[in-house]
mmCIF file of C-alpha atoms in Angstrom:
data_model
loop_
_atom_site.group_PDB
_atom_site.id
_atom_site.type_symbol
_atom_site.label_atom_id
_atom_site.label_comp_id
_atom_site.label_asym_id
_atom_site.label_seq_id
_atom_site.Cartn_x
_atom_site.Cartn_y
_atom_site.Cartn_z
ATOM 1 C CA MET A 1 0.678 -29.268 -114.902
ATOM 2 C CA GLU A 2 -2.729 -28.977 -116.985
ATOM 3 C CA VAL A 3 -3.816 -32.054 -115.081
ATOM 4 C CA LEU A 4 -3.149 -31.048 -112.219
ATOM 5 C CA LEU A 5 -5.297 -28.118 -112.469
ATOM 6 C CA PHE A 6 -8.174 -29.349 -113.556
ATOM 7 C CA LEU A 7 -7.977 -31.602 -110.661
ATOM 8 C CA VAL A 8 -8.108 -29.407 -108.142
ATOM 9 C CA ALA A 9 -10.191 -27.185 -109.972
ATOM 10 C CA ILE A 10 -13.005 -30.636 -109.610
ATOM 11 C CA THR A 11 -11.054 -30.900 -105.483
ATOM 12 C CA ALA A 12 -12.997 -27.323 -105.122
ATOM 13 C CA ILE A 13 -16.285 -27.526 -107.564
ATOM 14 C CA PHE A 14 -17.237 -30.879 -105.641
ATOM 15 C CA GLY A 15 -16.317 -29.752 -102.445
ATOM 16 C CA VAL A 16 -18.206 -26.126 -102.794
ATOM 17 C CA VAL A 17 -21.099 -27.274 -104.902
ATOM 18 C CA VAL A 18 -21.978 -30.857 -104.648
ATOM 19 C CA MET A 19 -21.360 -32.137 -100.983
ATOM 20 C CA PRO A 20 -23.140 -29.352 -99.811
ATOM 21 C CA ALA A 21 -25.930 -30.572 -102.468
ATOM 22 C CA LEU A 22 -26.172 -33.764 -100.966
ATOM 23 C CA ARG A 23 -25.392 -33.266 -97.216
ATOM 24 C CA ARG A 24 -28.986 -30.537 -98.122
ATOM 25 C CA ARG A 25 -30.354 -33.228 -99.560
ATOM 26 C CA LYS A 26 -30.177 -35.892 -97.279
ATOM 27 C CA GLU A 27 -30.619 -33.117 -94.608
ATOM 28 C CA ARG A 28 -34.142 -32.741 -96.162
ATOM 29 C CA GLN A 29 -34.800 -36.358 -96.421
ATOM 30 C CA GLU A 30 -34.719 -36.819 -92.758
ATOM 31 C CA LEU A 31 -36.402 -33.736 -92.221
ATOM 32 C CA GLU A 32 -38.883 -35.023 -94.559
ATOM 33 C CA ALA A 33 -39.401 -38.676 -93.231
ATOM 34 C CA ALA A 34 -39.526 -37.239 -89.306
ATOM 35 C CA ALA A 35 -42.582 -34.789 -90.329
ATOM 36 C CA ARG A 36 -44.621 -37.988 -91.788
ATOM 37 C CA ARG A 37 -43.648 -40.310 -89.068
ATOM 38 C CA THR A 38 -44.588 -37.354 -86.528
ATOM 39 C CA ALA A 39 -48.242 -37.163 -88.671
ATOM 40 C CA GLY A 40 -48.679 -40.743 -87.799
ATOM 41 C CA GLY A 41 -47.258 -41.232 -92.149
ATOM 42 C CA PRO A 42 -44.978 -44.329 -92.537
ATOM 43 C CA ALA A 43 -41.765 -43.414 -92.329
ATOM 44 C CA GLN A 44 -39.515 -43.464 -95.659
ATOM 45 C CA GLY A 45 -35.673 -42.306 -96.528
ATOM 46 C CA PRO A 46 -33.239 -42.508 -94.229
ATOM 47 C CA GLY A 47 -34.564 -40.525 -91.120
ATOM 48 C CA PRO A 48 -34.081 -41.826 -87.841
ATOM 49 C CA GLY A 49 -35.776 -45.036 -86.251
ATOM 50 C CA PRO A 50 -38.389 -45.133 -83.233
ATOM 51 C CA GLY A 51 -36.885 -43.678 -79.674
ATOM 52 C CA PRO A 52 -37.352 -42.195 -76.345
ATOM 53 C CA ALA A 53 -40.087 -39.863 -75.827
ATOM 54 C CA PHE A 54 -41.774 -37.809 -73.056
ATOM 55 C CA GLY A 55 -40.032 -40.717 -70.570
ATOM 56 C CA GLY A 56 -41.095 -43.395 -71.868
ATOM 57 C CA ARG A 57 -40.386 -45.354 -75.161
ATOM 58 C CA ALA A 58 -41.950 -45.623 -78.375
ATOM 59 C CA GLY A 59 -42.014 -48.919 -79.643
ATOM 60 C CA ASP A 60 -41.368 -49.857 -83.164
ATOM 61 C CA ASP A 61 -45.182 -49.875 -84.076
ATOM 62 C CA GLU A 62 -46.222 -47.275 -81.259
ATOM 63 C CA PRO A 63 -47.810 -44.530 -83.161
ATOM 64 C CA TYR A 64 -46.385 -41.045 -82.055
ATOM 65 C CA HIS A 65 -49.556 -39.933 -80.705
ATOM 66 C CA ASP A 66 -49.107 -41.703 -78.116
ATOM 67 C CA THR A 67 -45.979 -40.261 -77.177
ATOM 68 C CA GLY A 68 -48.021 -37.461 -75.594
ATOM 69 C CA LEU A 69 -46.654 -34.949 -78.718
ATOM 70 C CA VAL A 70 -49.263 -33.077 -80.403
ATOM 71 C CA PRO A 71 -50.875 -33.715 -83.332
ATOM 72 C CA VAL A 72 -49.567 -32.414 -86.857
ATOM 73 C CA ASP A 73 -53.063 -30.803 -87.628
ATOM 74 C CA GLN A 74 -53.120 -29.654 -83.893
ATOM 75 C CA LEU A 75 -50.689 -27.064 -83.632
ATOM 76 C CA ASP A 76 -51.245 -23.213 -82.685
ATOM 77 C CA LEU A 77 -49.586 -21.148 -84.853
ATOM 78 C CA ARG A 78 -51.177 -18.366 -83.200
ATOM 79 C CA LEU A 79 -49.510 -18.785 -80.223
ATOM 80 C CA PRO A 80 -45.523 -19.401 -78.939
ATOM 81 C CA GLY A 81 -46.498 -21.032 -76.800
ATOM 82 C CA PRO A 82 -48.819 -21.409 -73.939
ATOM 83 C CA ASP A 83 -51.447 -18.877 -72.546
ATOM 84 C CA PRO A 84 -54.747 -20.375 -71.790
ATOM 85 C CA GLU A 85 -56.878 -17.248 -71.150
ATOM 86 C CA LEU A 86 -55.328 -16.072 -74.312
ATOM 87 C CA VAL A 87 -56.692 -19.340 -76.323
ATOM 88 C CA THR A 88 -59.824 -19.289 -74.479
ATOM 89 C CA THR A 89 -60.234 -15.915 -75.646
ATOM 90 C CA LEU A 90 -59.174 -16.398 -79.722
ATOM 91 C CA GLU A 91 -62.037 -18.649 -79.233
ATOM 92 C CA GLU A 92 -64.253 -17.289 -78.487
ATOM 93 C CA VAL A 93 -63.849 -13.873 -80.762
ATOM 94 C CA ARG A 94 -63.878 -16.397 -83.432
ATOM 95 C CA ARG A 95 -66.492 -17.511 -82.941
ATOM 96 C CA THR A 96 -68.734 -15.289 -81.375
ATOM 97 C CA GLN A 97 -67.100 -12.657 -84.028
ATOM 98 C CA ASN A 98 -66.896 -10.173 -81.179
ATOM 99 C CA TRP A 99 -63.976 -8.474 -79.679
ATOM 100 C CA ARG A 100 -64.834 -6.878 -76.298
ATOM 101 C CA PRO A 101 -63.674 -10.860 -75.119
ATOM 102 C CA ALA A 102 -60.492 -9.894 -76.736
ATOM 103 C CA GLY A 103 -60.300 -5.921 -75.082
ATOM 104 C CA HIS A 104 -61.322 -7.200 -71.453
ATOM 105 C CA LEU A 105 -58.070 -9.316 -71.930
ATOM 106 C CA LEU A 106 -56.025 -6.807 -72.932
ATOM 107 C CA ALA A 107 -57.154 -4.021 -70.430
ATOM 108 C CA MET A 108 -56.723 -6.754 -67.960
ATOM 109 C CA THR A 109 -52.886 -7.167 -69.582
ATOM 110 C CA ASP A 110 -50.300 -4.775 -67.393
ATOM 111 C CA ASP A 111 -46.895 -7.140 -67.877
ATOM 112 C CA ASN A 112 -45.347 -5.271 -70.720
ATOM 113 C CA GLU A 113 -43.850 -8.407 -72.407
ATOM 114 C CA LEU A 114 -46.927 -10.251 -72.119
ATOM 115 C CA ARG A 115 -49.164 -7.295 -73.242
ATOM 116 C CA TRP A 116 -46.621 -7.721 -76.091
ATOM 117 C CA GLN A 117 -47.240 -11.045 -77.146
ATOM 118 C CA ARG A 118 -51.106 -10.900 -76.716
ATOM 119 C CA VAL A 119 -51.299 -7.977 -79.009
ATOM 120 C CA GLN A 120 -48.749 -10.160 -81.671
ATOM 121 C CA SER A 121 -50.865 -12.979 -80.961
ATOM 122 C CA LEU A 122 -53.936 -10.688 -81.520
ATOM 123 C CA ALA A 123 -53.268 -9.294 -84.516
ATOM 124 C CA GLY A 124 -51.832 -12.629 -86.497
ATOM 125 C CA ALA A 125 -55.062 -14.659 -85.363
ATOM 126 C CA ALA A 126 -57.209 -11.799 -87.269
ATOM 127 C CA ALA A 127 -54.715 -11.973 -89.728
ATOM 128 C CA MET A 128 -54.953 -15.409 -90.671
ATOM 129 C CA GLU A 129 -58.260 -16.134 -89.921
ATOM 130 C CA LEU A 130 -59.031 -13.306 -93.048
ATOM 131 C CA ALA A 131 -56.212 -14.874 -94.970
ATOM 132 C CA HIS A 132 -58.301 -18.407 -94.351
ATOM 133 C CA TRP A 133 -61.894 -16.248 -95.518
ATOM 134 C CA ARG A 134 -60.293 -15.384 -98.664
ATOM 135 C CA ALA A 135 -59.055 -18.770 -99.041
ATOM 136 C CA SER A 136 -62.013 -20.730 -99.087
ATOM 137 C CA GLY A 137 -64.132 -18.904 -101.917
ATOM 138 C CA GLN A 138 -66.130 -17.177 -99.479
ATOM 139 C CA PRO A 139 -68.603 -14.104 -100.364
ATOM 140 C CA THR A 140 -66.045 -10.899 -99.572
ATOM 141 C CA GLU A 141 -68.132 -8.352 -100.587
ATOM 142 C CA ASP A 142 -67.971 -6.151 -98.285
ATOM 143 C CA ALA A 143 -64.965 -7.133 -97.250
ATOM 144 C CA PRO A 144 -61.296 -5.612 -98.824
ATOM 145 C CA ALA A 145 -59.481 -6.587 -102.001
ATOM 146 C CA PRO A 146 -55.950 -8.956 -100.939
ATOM 147 C CA GLY A 147 -53.611 -6.301 -98.905
ATOM 148 C CA ASP A 148 -55.360 -3.330 -98.376
ATOM 149 C CA GLY A 149 -55.477 -3.739 -94.503
ATOM 150 C CA ARG A 150 -59.288 -3.671 -94.327
ATOM 151 C CA LEU A 151 -61.601 -5.771 -92.861
ATOM 152 C CA SER A 152 -65.397 -7.015 -93.700
ATOM 153 C CA LEU A 153 -67.808 -5.137 -91.938
ATOM 154 C CA SER A 154 -71.195 -7.875 -92.447
ATOM 155 C CA LYS A 155 -73.875 -8.299 -90.765
ATOM 156 C CA GLU A 156 -75.088 -11.145 -91.637
ATOM 157 C CA ALA A 157 -74.270 -14.485 -89.196
ATOM 158 C CA PRO A 158 -71.029 -14.633 -88.009
ATOM 159 C CA ARG A 159 -68.418 -14.628 -91.420
ATOM 160 C CA HIS A 160 -65.282 -15.507 -89.743
ATOM 161 C CA ASP A 161 -63.192 -12.815 -91.813
ATOM 162 C CA ALA A 162 -61.965 -10.606 -88.929
ATOM 163 C CA GLY A 163 -64.599 -8.078 -89.015
ATOM 164 C CA TRP A 164 -64.604 -8.272 -84.929
ATOM 165 C CA LEU A 165 -61.103 -6.499 -85.796
ATOM 166 C CA ARG A 166 -62.406 -3.641 -88.247
ATOM 167 C CA ARG A 167 -65.625 -3.297 -85.100
ATOM 168 C CA TRP A 168 -63.601 -2.779 -82.401
ATOM 169 C CA ARG A 169 -61.683 0.410 -83.497
ATOM 170 C CA GLN A 170 -65.137 1.430 -85.086
ATOM 171 C CA GLU A 171 -66.987 0.987 -81.781
ATOM 172 C CA GLU A 172 -64.476 1.845 -79.619
ATOM 173 C CA PRO A 173 -61.844 4.010 -81.526
ATOM 174 C CA ALA A 174 -60.440 5.602 -78.125
ATOM 175 C CA ASP A 175 -59.755 1.817 -76.600
ATOM 176 C CA VAL A 176 -55.857 1.331 -77.023
ATOM 177 C CA GLY A 177 -55.661 -2.510 -77.204
ATOM 178 C CA GLY A 178 -58.159 -2.018 -80.080
ATOM 179 C CA ALA A 179 -55.434 0.645 -81.520
ATOM 180 C CA GLN A 180 -52.386 -1.393 -80.941
ATOM 181 C CA VAL A 181 -54.390 -4.810 -82.272
ATOM 182 C CA TYR A 182 -55.156 -3.075 -85.368
ATOM 183 C CA ALA A 183 -51.199 -1.445 -86.171
ATOM 184 C CA GLN A 184 -49.821 -4.345 -86.064
ATOM 185 C CA PHE A 185 -52.395 -6.101 -88.188
ATOM 186 C CA LEU A 186 -51.583 -3.816 -90.934
ATOM 187 C CA VAL A 187 -48.295 -4.899 -90.459
ATOM 188 C CA TRP A 188 -48.730 -8.582 -90.617
ATOM 189 C CA GLN A 189 -50.777 -7.724 -94.147
ATOM 190 C CA ALA A 190 -48.294 -5.422 -95.131
ATOM 191 C CA MET A 191 -45.565 -8.378 -94.187
ATOM 192 C CA SER A 192 -46.696 -10.998 -96.098
ATOM 193 C CA ASP A 193 -47.095 -9.349 -99.355
ATOM 194 C CA THR A 194 -43.869 -7.706 -99.541
ATOM 195 C CA GLY A 195 -43.910 -7.536 -103.489
ATOM 196 C CA SER A 196 -47.803 -6.044 -103.301
ATOM 197 C CA ALA A 197 -47.942 -2.274 -104.925
ATOM 198 C CA ASP A 198 -49.591 -1.080 -101.543
ATOM 199 C CA HIS A 199 -47.128 -2.535 -99.320
ATOM 200 C CA ARG A 200 -46.013 1.611 -98.388
ATOM 201 C CA ILE A 201 -49.983 2.621 -98.477
ATOM 202 C CA VAL A 202 -50.533 -0.171 -95.468
ATOM 203 C CA LEU A 203 -47.262 0.721 -93.779
ATOM 204 C CA GLU A 204 -48.181 4.398 -93.698
ATOM 205 C CA GLU A 205 -51.654 3.542 -91.925
ATOM 206 C CA ALA A 206 -50.047 1.009 -89.779
ATOM 207 C CA ARG A 207 -47.657 3.614 -88.618
ATOM 208 C CA THR A 208 -50.936 5.829 -88.603
ATOM 209 C CA VAL A 209 -52.528 3.804 -86.422
ATOM 210 C CA ALA A 210 -49.906 2.980 -84.366
ATOM 211 C CA GLY A 211 -49.808 7.404 -83.384
ATOM 212 C CA GLU A 212 -53.511 7.052 -82.350
ATOM 213 C CA ALA A 213 -52.331 4.366 -79.865
ATOM 214 C CA ALA A 214 -49.536 6.003 -78.779
ATOM 215 C CA ARG A 215 -51.384 9.241 -77.515
ATOM 216 C CA LEU A 216 -53.866 6.868 -76.123
ATOM 217 C CA ALA A 217 -51.716 5.289 -73.625
ATOM 218 C CA PRO A 218 -48.052 7.788 -73.534
ATOM 219 C CA ASP A 219 -46.527 5.290 -71.153
ATOM 220 C CA ASP A 220 -46.815 2.291 -73.081
ATOM 221 C CA PRO A 221 -43.319 1.119 -74.924
ATOM 222 C CA ILE A 222 -46.154 -1.145 -77.346
ATOM 223 C CA PRO A 223 -46.991 0.820 -79.875
ATOM 224 C CA TYR A 224 -43.154 2.081 -80.347
ATOM 225 C CA ILE A 225 -42.548 -1.203 -81.054
ATOM 226 C CA THR A 226 -45.250 -2.163 -83.851
ATOM 227 C CA GLU A 227 -43.421 0.751 -85.512
ATOM 228 C CA LEU A 228 -40.327 -0.411 -85.254
ATOM 229 C CA PHE A 229 -41.287 -2.970 -87.562
ATOM 230 C CA ILE A 230 -42.698 0.109 -89.771
ATOM 231 C CA ALA A 231 -39.604 1.250 -89.758
ATOM 232 C CA ARG A 232 -37.768 -1.535 -91.524
ATOM 233 C CA GLY A 233 -40.281 -2.248 -93.621
ATOM 234 C CA LEU A 234 -40.741 1.507 -94.555
ATOM 235 C CA SER A 235 -36.654 2.359 -95.208
ATOM 236 C CA TYR A 236 -36.031 4.728 -91.844
ATOM 237 C CA ARG A 237 -32.737 6.539 -92.123
ATOM 238 C CA ARG A 238 -30.340 5.266 -88.968
ATOM 239 C CA PRO A 239 -30.837 8.368 -86.736
ATOM 240 C CA ASP A 240 -34.240 7.827 -87.248
ATOM 241 C CA PHE A 241 -34.727 4.548 -86.398
ATOM 242 C CA GLU A 242 -32.303 5.499 -83.298
ATOM 243 C CA ALA A 243 -34.546 8.221 -82.442
ATOM 244 C CA LEU A 244 -37.732 5.594 -82.204
ATOM 245 C CA TRP A 245 -35.816 3.250 -80.436
ATOM 246 C CA ALA A 246 -34.825 5.748 -77.394
ATOM 247 C CA LYS A 247 -38.539 6.027 -77.117
ATOM 248 C CA VAL A 248 -38.557 2.360 -76.728
ATOM 249 C CA THR A 249 -35.451 1.811 -74.287
ATOM 250 C CA GLN A 250 -37.213 5.600 -72.215
ATOM 251 C CA ARG A 251 -39.975 3.236 -71.481
ATOM 252 C CA ASP A 252 -38.611 -0.415 -70.933
ATOM 253 C CA ARG A 253 -35.091 -0.773 -71.286
ATOM 254 C CA GLN A 254 -35.179 -4.679 -71.333
ATOM 255 C CA HIS A 255 -38.054 -5.698 -73.177
ATOM 256 C CA MET A 256 -37.386 -8.924 -74.742
ATOM 257 C CA GLY A 257 -39.482 -8.110 -77.181
ATOM 258 C CA ALA A 258 -38.919 -4.195 -78.364
ATOM 259 C CA HIS A 259 -35.280 -6.325 -78.957
ATOM 260 C CA LEU A 260 -36.314 -8.920 -80.998
ATOM 261 C CA ALA A 261 -38.961 -6.838 -82.999
ATOM 262 C CA ALA A 262 -35.333 -3.697 -83.279
ATOM 263 C CA LEU A 263 -32.776 -6.912 -84.558
ATOM 264 C CA PRO A 264 -33.845 -7.457 -87.995
ATOM 265 C CA TYR A 265 -33.076 -3.695 -88.674
ATOM 266 C CA PHE A 266 -29.976 -3.954 -87.883
ATOM 267 C CA ALA A 267 -29.364 -7.036 -90.163
ATOM 268 C CA GLU A 268 -27.207 -6.854 -93.268
ATOM 269 C CA LYS A 269 -30.552 -8.236 -95.456
ATOM 270 C CA TRP A 270 -32.157 -5.024 -94.236
ATOM 271 C CA HIS A 271 -30.781 -1.446 -93.605
ATOM 272 C CA GLY A 272 -27.407 -2.933 -91.902
ATOM 273 C CA SER A 273 -24.246 -5.849 -91.516
ATOM 274 C CA ARG A 274 -23.799 -9.103 -89.653
ATOM 275 C CA GLN A 275 -21.264 -6.919 -87.618
ATOM 276 C CA ASP A 276 -24.101 -3.845 -87.412
ATOM 277 C CA ALA A 277 -26.371 -6.576 -85.812
ATOM 278 C CA GLU A 278 -24.061 -8.892 -83.563
ATOM 279 C CA GLY A 279 -23.109 -5.296 -81.820
ATOM 280 C CA PHE A 280 -26.758 -4.957 -81.354
ATOM 281 C CA ALA A 281 -27.274 -7.795 -79.757
ATOM 282 C CA ARG A 282 -24.288 -8.430 -77.625
ATOM 283 C CA SER A 283 -24.527 -4.669 -76.424
ATOM 284 C CA ALA A 284 -28.315 -5.994 -74.963
ATOM 285 C CA ALA A 285 -26.604 -9.261 -73.622
ATOM 286 C CA GLY A 286 -24.099 -7.549 -72.287
ATOM 287 C CA ALA A 287 -26.287 -5.096 -70.386
ATOM 288 C CA ALA A 288 -28.641 -7.235 -69.181
ATOM 289 C CA PRO A 289 -29.543 -7.610 -65.858
ATOM 290 C CA ALA A 290 -29.803 -11.036 -64.128
ATOM 291 C CA GLY A 291 -33.171 -13.013 -64.727
ATOM 292 C CA SER A 292 -33.045 -11.156 -68.858
ATOM 293 C CA LEU A 293 -33.888 -13.184 -72.080
ATOM 294 C CA LEU A 294 -31.501 -10.368 -73.286
ATOM 295 C CA PRO A 295 -28.731 -13.237 -73.509
ATOM 296 C CA ALA A 296 -30.307 -14.651 -76.166
ATOM 297 C CA LEU A 297 -30.647 -12.251 -78.437
ATOM 298 C CA PRO A 298 -26.890 -13.176 -79.985
ATOM 299 C CA LEU A 299 -28.580 -16.652 -81.673
ATOM 300 C CA PHE A 300 -30.809 -14.321 -83.080
ATOM 301 C CA ALA A 301 -28.179 -12.173 -84.767
ATOM 302 C CA VAL A 302 -26.761 -15.608 -85.974
ATOM 303 C CA TYR A 303 -30.493 -16.664 -87.250
ATOM 304 C CA GLU A 304 -30.442 -13.079 -89.460
ATOM 305 C CA HIS A 305 -26.342 -14.371 -91.052
ATOM 306 C CA LEU A 306 -27.310 -17.948 -91.561
ATOM 307 C CA PRO A 307 -25.634 -18.685 -95.149
ATOM 308 C CA GLU A 308 -28.277 -20.177 -97.750
ATOM 309 C CA VAL A 309 -25.285 -22.787 -98.962
ATOM 310 C CA GLN A 310 -23.805 -24.583 -95.724
ATOM 311 C CA LEU A 311 -20.047 -25.489 -96.904
ATOM 312 C CA SER A 312 -19.177 -26.986 -93.506
ATOM 313 C CA SER A 313 -21.138 -29.820 -91.889
ATOM 314 C CA GLY A 314 -19.371 -28.771 -88.613
ATOM 315 C CA MET A 315 -20.639 -24.913 -88.526
ATOM 316 C CA TYR A 316 -23.192 -25.704 -85.516
ATOM 317 C CA GLN A 317 -20.431 -27.309 -83.433
ATOM 318 C CA GLY A 318 -18.608 -23.904 -83.940
ATOM 319 C CA ALA A 319 -17.691 -21.792 -81.264
ATOM 320 C CA VAL A 320 -19.594 -18.985 -82.707
ATOM 321 C CA ILE A 321 -22.960 -21.030 -82.529
ATOM 322 C CA GLY A 322 -21.625 -22.908 -78.844
ATOM 323 C CA ASP A 323 -21.270 -19.720 -77.522
ATOM 324 C CA ALA A 324 -24.778 -18.055 -78.677
ATOM 325 C CA ILE A 325 -26.213 -21.368 -78.153
ATOM 326 C CA GLU A 326 -25.096 -21.872 -74.770
ATOM 327 C CA ALA A 327 -25.988 -17.788 -73.907
ATOM 328 C CA ALA A 328 -29.288 -18.449 -75.168
ATOM 329 C CA GLN A 329 -29.867 -21.683 -72.682
ATOM 330 C CA TYR A 330 -28.166 -19.659 -69.523
ATOM 331 C CA ALA A 331 -31.016 -17.349 -70.142
ATOM 332 C CA VAL A 332 -33.990 -19.915 -70.493
ATOM 333 C CA ASN A 333 -32.399 -21.345 -67.564
ATOM 334 C CA ASN A 334 -32.654 -18.067 -65.367
ATOM 335 C CA VAL A 335 -35.598 -16.364 -66.331
ATOM 336 C CA ARG A 336 -38.294 -15.641 -64.346
ATOM 337 C CA PRO A 337 -40.706 -18.539 -64.422
ATOM 338 C CA GLY A 338 -43.753 -18.330 -67.159
ATOM 339 C CA HIS A 339 -41.991 -15.174 -68.843
ATOM 340 C CA PRO A 340 -43.789 -14.608 -71.802
ATOM 341 C CA VAL A 341 -41.321 -14.271 -74.354
ATOM 342 C CA GLU A 342 -39.202 -17.181 -73.061
ATOM 343 C CA ALA A 343 -40.911 -19.798 -75.636
ATOM 344 C CA HIS A 344 -39.489 -17.682 -78.899
ATOM 345 C CA VAL A 345 -36.419 -18.188 -77.044
ATOM 346 C CA ARG A 346 -36.857 -22.685 -76.732
ATOM 347 C CA HIS A 347 -38.329 -22.534 -80.503
ATOM 348 C CA LEU A 348 -34.914 -21.257 -81.857
ATOM 349 C CA LEU A 349 -32.905 -23.306 -79.524
ATOM 350 C CA LEU A 350 -34.729 -26.273 -81.099
ATOM 351 C CA CYS A 351 -33.504 -25.374 -84.395
ATOM 352 C CA PHE A 352 -30.026 -24.820 -83.403
ATOM 353 C CA LEU A 353 -30.030 -28.242 -81.319
ATOM 354 C CA VAL A 354 -30.831 -30.314 -83.948
ATOM 355 C CA ARG A 355 -28.688 -28.367 -86.627
ATOM 356 C CA ALA A 356 -26.264 -29.192 -84.182
ATOM 357 C CA GLU A 357 -27.020 -32.584 -83.461
ATOM 358 C CA ARG A 358 -27.421 -32.050 -79.676
ATOM 359 C CA TYR A 359 -30.435 -33.754 -79.898
ATOM 360 C CA ALA A 360 -31.549 -34.680 -75.563
ATOM 361 C CA GLU A 361 -30.803 -30.716 -75.610
ATOM 362 C CA ALA A 362 -33.583 -30.156 -78.264
ATOM 363 C CA ALA A 363 -35.723 -33.066 -76.541
ATOM 364 C CA GLU A 364 -36.080 -30.618 -73.619
ATOM 365 C CA GLN A 365 -37.359 -27.292 -75.961
ATOM 366 C CA VAL A 366 -39.518 -29.738 -77.573
ATOM 367 C CA ARG A 367 -40.964 -30.679 -74.293
ATOM 368 C CA ALA A 368 -41.464 -26.583 -73.145
ATOM 369 C CA VAL A 369 -42.960 -25.796 -75.902
ATOM 370 C CA ASP A 370 -44.748 -28.699 -77.536
ATOM 371 C CA GLY A 371 -48.145 -27.588 -79.287
ATOM 372 C CA TYR A 372 -47.476 -23.981 -80.500
ATOM 373 C CA VAL A 373 -45.341 -23.322 -83.418
ATOM 374 C CA GLY A 374 -46.120 -19.043 -84.281
ATOM 375 C CA ALA A 375 -42.238 -18.510 -83.730
ATOM 376 C CA ILE A 376 -39.172 -17.913 -85.125
ATOM 377 C CA PRO A 377 -37.781 -20.142 -87.807
ATOM 378 C CA TRP A 378 -41.348 -22.009 -87.871
ATOM 379 C CA VAL A 379 -43.303 -18.738 -89.328
ATOM 380 C CA ASP A 380 -40.573 -17.951 -91.773
ATOM 381 C CA GLY A 381 -41.092 -21.224 -94.089
ATOM 382 C CA GLN A 382 -44.024 -22.380 -95.890
ATOM 383 C CA HIS A 383 -45.296 -25.025 -93.488
ATOM 384 C CA PRO A 384 -44.834 -23.884 -90.119
ATOM 385 C CA ALA A 385 -46.422 -26.958 -88.406
ATOM 386 C CA GLN A 386 -44.463 -29.408 -90.452
ATOM 387 C CA GLU A 387 -41.286 -27.822 -90.436
ATOM 388 C CA TYR A 388 -41.617 -27.137 -86.448
ATOM 389 C CA ALA A 389 -42.584 -30.758 -85.899
ATOM 390 C CA ALA A 390 -39.824 -32.665 -88.545
ATOM 391 C CA TYR A 391 -37.058 -30.951 -85.876
ATOM 392 C CA ARG A 392 -39.635 -31.971 -83.316
ATOM 393 C CA ALA A 393 -39.267 -35.827 -84.113
ATOM 394 C CA LEU A 394 -35.279 -35.345 -84.992
ATOM 395 C CA ALA A 395 -35.075 -34.620 -81.334
ATOM 396 C CA ILE A 396 -37.294 -36.518 -79.458
ATOM 397 C CA THR A 397 -36.111 -40.045 -80.921
ATOM 398 C CA ARG A 398 -32.365 -39.386 -81.019
ATOM 399 C CA GLN A 399 -32.271 -38.286 -77.566
#
C-alpha cells in the first residue's frame, strides 16, 4: 500500500509540477527562437521553420525583412494600430518640443473612441519620452525626481524630456486636451511604479487634473474614463466606482475604451472576482448593438484571470476560451471600418490564437496590426516589441 501511495504521489507531482514546467520551458524556447528569426538572427532550439508570409513564402535563406514584416526595432510602442495623423503629430511634437500640433489634433478629433485612443497615446508617448531621457543620464537639473509626475521646463535647445506637456498645461490651462493628456500621463507615471512612496500622491494629482478636464468639457466621457484607472489604484469602494461608471455611461454607453478601462477593477487581482469580471463583460457584450466591439470584452475578462501555471495543454482549445475567441472574431469582423479600438482586440486575439495553435487565424491579426505593439498583452511584459515579434513569427511561419 505504501508503495502504491508513493507512486500515486510521484505521478501527481509529475503531472502538476514537472510537466507544466517542461511545457513552459519548451514554449519559451520556441518564442525566443521565433523572435530571433524575426529580428534576422539565426534560429536556435525547437522553434518553427520558415513558412508562408503575407501572400508569399519565405525560403530557407530569405531574411524576415523581405516578407513585409516590420523589423523589431521599428515597432511602434506608442500606438496599438495605425493612425497616420497621430504618428505625424507625435514626431513633430517630439522633434520641436512644441505642444501645439497635439493640441490642434485633439481639437479636431470629435469621435469619442478616437479621442480616447489619442489621449492615451499622447500621454504614453510623453511618459516614454521622459523615461528615456532619465535613463540616458542626460542632465535633469530642472526635471523632477522619478515618480513625482512633473515635467522639465528647460528653455534651452529642445530637450526630449516631454517638457512640451508641462508647457501645454502652463500656457493653455483652459485647454481641455492638455488637461486630459496630462491627467492620463500622471496615471501612467503612477502605474509605472506602484510600489513607490508617492504612488498615491501622483494618482490624487491625476484625479484633480481629470476633474479640471471634466469641468472644461462636461459632456466628454474621457476624464471619467481616466478616473476609472485612478479608481482602481486608489481602491474606490464599489458604490463609488459604480457611481463613476454611471457618469461614463451617461455620456457614452457603448464606449469600448471605457469598458477596457473599467474591467480590471472587477477582476480578482484588483477589487472583485473572476465572476464579477466575467459578469461585467457578458452583460456589456449581451447588450451591445450591431457593429459594436463589446462582444470581444469576455476575451479580456479571460485574459485577466489566466492561471500562472497552465495545467492543461488543451486549455486554449477549451470551450470557455474558444467561445471568447469566437466572440472577439465576430466583433472585429463586424465592426465599422477603422474603429480606433479594433487593434486592441486584434492584439489580444493574436496572443490567444497562437496559444490555441490556430496559426492561420493568428496571421490574419498580424496583417491587420503589424508595426504597432502598444496594446495588451505586450505592454504587460518587460519587452513588448520582442514578445509581440515572437508571437508574430509563430503565427506567420506555422500558418
